[in-house]
């Protein structure tokens, strides 16, 4: 019997973080959060989430921030976005 198992990328979501300023250039409403998830699959059926990856990019200065570089303001913006998605 042959088993087809492994990991595959899930949905990638991107949302504008409103009222959050870029720490580098100082402009507000220019940050976009991108979140990507990875799932374990068996016979190409996703069974459970293995991990997720988030990054934030500024559309003005083109700077990208990774999870270890998020400020408290950025993290609050992401958490607010997640709570709004869960209520809808």
Coordinates of N, CA, C and O in Angstrom, one line a residue:
X1 N 0.8 -1.2 0.0 CA 0.0 0.0 0.0 C 0.9 1.2 0.0 O 1.9 1.3 0.7
X2 N 0.5 2.2 -0.8 CA 1.3 3.4 -0.9 C 0.5 4.5 -0.1 O -0.7 4.7 -0.4
X3 N 1.3 5.2 0.7 CA 0.7 6.4 1.5 C 1.2 7.7 0.9 O 2.4 7.8 0.7
X4 N 0.3 8.6 0.6 CA 0.7 9.9 0.2 C 0.5 10.9 1.3 O -0.7 11.2 1.6
X5 N 1.5 11.3 2.0 CA 1.4 12.2 3.1 C 2.5 13.3 3.0 O 3.5 13.1 2.3
X6 N 2.3 14.3 3.7 CA 3.2 15.4 3.7 C 2.6 16.7 4.2 O 1.6 16.7 4.9
X7 N 3.2 17.8 3.8 CA 2.6 19.1 4.1 C 2.3 19.9 2.9 O 2.8 19.6 1.8
X8 N 1.3 20.8 3.0 CA 1.0 21.6 1.9 C 0.5 23.0 2.4 O 0.0 23.1 3.5
X9 N 0.7 24.0 1.6 CA 0.3 25.4 2.0 C -1.2 25.5 2.0 O -1.9 24.9 1.2
X10 N -1.7 26.3 3.0 CA -3.1 26.6 3.1 C -3.4 27.9 2.5 O -2.7 28.5 1.7
X11 N -4.5 28.5 3.0 CA -4.9 29.8 2.5 C -4.0 30.9 3.0 O -3.5 30.9 4.1
X12 N -3.7 31.8 2.1 CA -2.9 33.0 2.4 C -3.8 34.2 2.5 O -4.6 34.4 1.5
X13 N -3.8 34.9 3.6 CA -4.7 36.1 3.8 C -3.9 37.3 3.9 O -2.8 37.3 4.5
X14 N -4.3 38.4 3.4 CA -3.7 39.7 3.5 C -4.7 40.7 3.9 O -5.8 40.8 3.2
X15 N -4.4 41.6 4.8 CA -5.3 42.6 5.3 C -4.5 43.9 5.6 O -3.4 43.8 6.1
X16 N -5.1 45.0 5.3 CA -4.6 46.3 5.7 C -4.7 46.5 7.2 O -5.8 46.4 7.7
X17 N -3.7 47.0 7.8 CA -3.7 47.3 9.2 C -4.0 48.8 9.4 O -3.2 49.6 9.1
X18 N -5.2 49.1 9.8 CA -5.6 50.5 9.8 C -5.2 51.1 11.2 O -5.2 50.5 12.2
X19 N -4.8 52.4 11.1 CA -4.4 53.2 12.2 C -3.2 52.6 12.9 O -3.0 52.8 14.1
X20 N -2.3 52.0 12.1 CA -1.0 51.5 12.6 C 0.1 52.1 11.8 O 0.0 52.1 10.6
X21 N 1.0 52.8 12.5 CA 2.1 53.5 11.8 C 3.3 52.6 11.6 O 3.6 51.7 12.4
X22 N 4.0 52.7 10.4 CA 5.2 52.0 10.1 C 6.3 52.6 11.0 O 6.5 53.8 11.1
X23 N 7.0 51.7 11.8 CA 8.1 52.2 12.7 C 9.3 52.9 11.9 O 10.0 53.7 12.4
X24 N 9.5 52.5 10.6 CA 10.6 53.0 9.9 C 10.3 54.4 9.3 O 11.1 55.3 9.4
X25 N 9.2 54.5 8.5 CA 8.9 55.8 7.8 C 7.8 56.6 8.5 O 7.7 57.8 8.3
X26 N 7.1 56.0 9.5 CA 6.1 56.8 10.3 C 4.8 57.0 9.6 O 3.9 57.6 10.2
X27 N 4.5 56.5 8.4 CA 3.2 56.7 7.7 C 2.2 55.7 8.3 O 2.5 54.5 8.6
X28 N 1.0 56.2 8.4 CA -0.1 55.4 8.9 C -0.9 54.8 7.7 O -0.9 55.3 6.6
X29 N -1.6 53.7 8.0 CA -2.4 53.0 7.0 C -1.7 52.5 5.8 O -2.2 52.4 4.7
X30 N -0.4 52.2 5.9 CA 0.4 51.7 4.8 C 0.9 50.3 5.0 O 1.5 49.7 4.2
X31 N 0.5 49.7 6.2 CA 1.0 48.3 6.5 C 0.0 47.3 6.1 O -1.2 47.4 6.4
X32 N 0.5 46.2 5.5 CA -0.4 45.1 5.1 C 0.2 43.8 5.8 O 1.4 43.5 5.6
X33 N -0.7 43.1 6.5 CA -0.3 41.9 7.2 C -0.6 40.7 6.3 O -1.7 40.6 5.7
X34 N 0.3 39.8 6.1 CA 0.1 38.6 5.3 C 0.4 37.4 6.2 O 1.4 37.3 6.8
X35 N -0.6 36.5 6.2 CA -0.5 35.3 7.0 C -0.7 34.1 6.2 O -1.7 34.0 5.4
X36 N 0.2 33.1 6.3 CA 0.1 31.9 5.5 C 0.2 30.7 6.5 O 1.0 30.7 7.4
X37 N -0.6 29.7 6.2 CA -0.6 28.5 7.1 C -0.1 27.3 6.3 O -0.2 27.2 5.1
X38 N 0.4 26.3 7.0 CA 0.8 25.0 6.5 C 0.0 23.9 7.1 O -0.1 23.9 8.4
X39 N -0.4 22.9 6.3 CA -1.2 21.8 6.8 C -0.6 20.5 6.6 O 0.1 20.3 5.5
X40 N -0.8 19.5 7.4 CA -0.4 18.1 7.2 C -1.5 17.5 6.4 O -2.7 17.6 6.7
X41 N -1.1 16.7 5.4 CA -2.1 16.1 4.6 C -1.8 14.6 4.4 O -0.7 14.1 4.5
X42 N -2.9 13.8 4.2 CA -2.9 12.4 4.0 C -3.8 12.1 2.8 O -4.9 12.5 2.8
X43 N -3.2 11.6 1.7 CA -3.9 11.5 0.4 C -4.5 12.8 0.0 O -5.7 12.9 -0.4
X44 N -3.8 13.9 0.1 CA -4.2 15.2 -0.3 C -5.4 15.8 0.4 O -6.0 16.8 0.0
X45 N -5.7 15.2 1.6 CA -6.8 15.8 2.4 C -6.1 16.4 3.6 O -5.4 15.7 4.4
X46 N -6.3 17.7 3.8 CA -5.7 18.4 5.0 C -6.3 17.9 6.3 O -7.5 17.8 6.4
X47 N -5.4 17.5 7.2 CA -5.9 16.9 8.5 C -5.8 17.9 9.6 O -6.7 18.1 10.4
X48 N -4.6 18.6 9.8 CA -4.5 19.5 10.8 C -3.4 20.5 10.5 O -2.6 20.3 9.6
X49 N -3.5 21.7 11.1 CA -2.5 22.8 10.8 C -1.2 22.5 11.5 O -1.2 22.1 12.7
X50 N -0.1 22.6 10.8 CA 1.2 22.4 11.3 C 1.8 23.7 11.8 O 2.5 23.7 12.9
X51 N 1.6 24.8 11.1 CA 2.2 26.0 11.5 C 1.6 27.2 10.7 O 0.8 27.0 9.8
X52 N 2.0 28.4 11.1 CA 1.6 29.6 10.4 C 2.7 30.6 10.4 O 3.6 30.5 11.2
X53 N 2.7 31.4 9.4 CA 3.8 32.4 9.2 C 3.2 33.8 8.9 O 2.3 33.8 8.1
X54 N 3.6 34.8 9.6 CA 3.1 36.1 9.4 C 4.2 37.1 9.1 O 5.3 37.0 9.6
X55 N 3.9 38.1 8.2 CA 4.8 39.2 7.9 C 4.0 40.4 7.6 O 2.8 40.3 7.2
X56 N 4.6 41.5 7.8 CA 3.9 42.8 7.6 C 4.8 43.6 6.7 O 6.0 43.8 6.9
X57 N 4.2 44.2 5.6 CA 5.0 45.0 4.7 C 4.4 46.4 4.6 O 3.2 46.6 4.7
X58 N 5.3 47.4 4.4 CA 4.8 48.8 4.3 C 4.8 49.1 2.8 O 5.8 48.9 2.1
X59 N 3.7 49.6 2.3 CA 3.6 50.0 0.9 C 4.3 51.3 0.5 O 4.6 51.5 -0.6
X60 N 4.7 52.1 1.5 CA 5.4 53.3 1.3 C 6.9 53.2 1.2 O 7.5 53.5 0.2
X61 N 7.5 52.6 2.2 CA 9.0 52.5 2.2 C 9.4 51.1 1.8 O 10.6 50.8 1.7
X62 N 8.5 50.1 1.5 CA 8.8 48.8 1.1 C 9.5 47.9 2.1 O 10.1 46.9 1.7
X63 N 9.5 48.3 3.3 CA 10.1 47.5 4.4 C 9.2 46.4 4.8 O 8.0 46.5 4.9
X64 N 9.8 45.2 5.1 CA 9.1 44.0 5.5 C 9.5 43.7 6.9 O 10.7 43.7 7.2
X65 N 8.5 43.4 7.8 CA 8.8 43.0 9.1 C 8.3 41.6 9.3 O 7.2 41.2 8.9
X66 N 9.2 40.8 10.0 CA 8.8 39.4 10.3 C 8.4 39.3 11.8 O 8.5 40.3 12.5
X67 N 7.9 38.2 12.2 CA 7.2 38.0 13.5 C 8.0 38.5 14.6 O 7.5 39.1 15.6
X68 N 9.3 38.3 14.6 CA 10.2 38.7 15.7 C 10.4 40.2 15.7 O 10.9 40.7 16.7
X69 N 10.0 40.9 14.7 CA 10.2 42.4 14.6 C 8.9 43.2 14.8 O 9.0 44.4 14.7
X70 N 7.8 42.5 15.0 CA 6.5 43.2 15.2 C 6.6 44.0 16.5 O 7.0 43.6 17.5
X71 N 6.1 45.3 16.4 CA 5.9 46.1 17.5 C 4.6 45.7 18.2 O 3.8 45.0 17.7
X72 N 4.4 46.3 19.4 CA 3.1 46.0 20.1 C 1.9 46.5 19.3 O 0.9 45.9 19.3
X73 N 2.1 47.7 18.7 CA 1.0 48.3 17.9 C 0.7 47.4 16.7 O -0.5 47.2 16.4
X74 N 1.7 46.8 16.1 CA 1.4 45.9 14.9 C 0.7 44.6 15.4 O -0.2 44.2 14.8
X75 N 1.2 44.1 16.6 CA 0.6 42.9 17.1 C -0.9 43.1 17.5 O -1.8 42.3 17.2
X76 N -1.2 44.3 18.1 CA -2.6 44.6 18.4 C -3.4 44.7 17.1 O -4.6 44.3 17.1
X77 N -2.9 45.3 16.1 CA -3.6 45.4 14.8 C -3.9 44.0 14.2 O -5.0 43.8 13.7
X78 N -3.0 43.1 14.3 CA -3.2 41.7 13.8 C -4.3 41.0 14.7 O -5.2 40.4 14.2
X79 N -4.2 41.2 16.0 CA -5.1 40.6 17.0 C -6.5 41.1 16.8 O -7.5 40.4 16.8
X80 N -6.6 42.4 16.5 CA -7.9 43.1 16.3 C -8.5 42.5 15.0 O -9.7 42.2 14.9
X81 N -7.7 42.3 14.0 CA -8.2 41.8 12.7 C -8.7 40.4 12.9 O -9.7 40.0 12.3
X82 N -7.9 39.6 13.6 CA -8.4 38.2 13.8 C -9.7 38.1 14.6 O -10.5 37.3 14.3
X83 N -9.8 39.0 15.6 CA -11.1 38.9 16.4 C -12.3 39.4 15.6 O -13.4 38.9 15.7
X84 N -12.1 40.3 14.6 CA -13.1 40.8 13.7 C -13.5 39.7 12.8 O -14.7 39.5 12.4
X85 N -12.5 38.9 12.3 CA -12.8 37.8 11.4 C -13.6 36.7 12.0 O -14.4 36.0 11.4
X86 N -13.3 36.4 13.3 CA -14.0 35.4 14.0 C -15.4 35.7 14.3 O -16.3 34.9 14.4
X87 N -15.8 37.0 14.5 CA -17.1 37.4 14.8 C -18.0 37.4 13.5 O -19.2 37.3 13.6
X88 N -17.3 37.5 12.3 CA -18.1 37.6 11.1 C -18.3 36.2 10.5 O -18.2 35.3 10.5

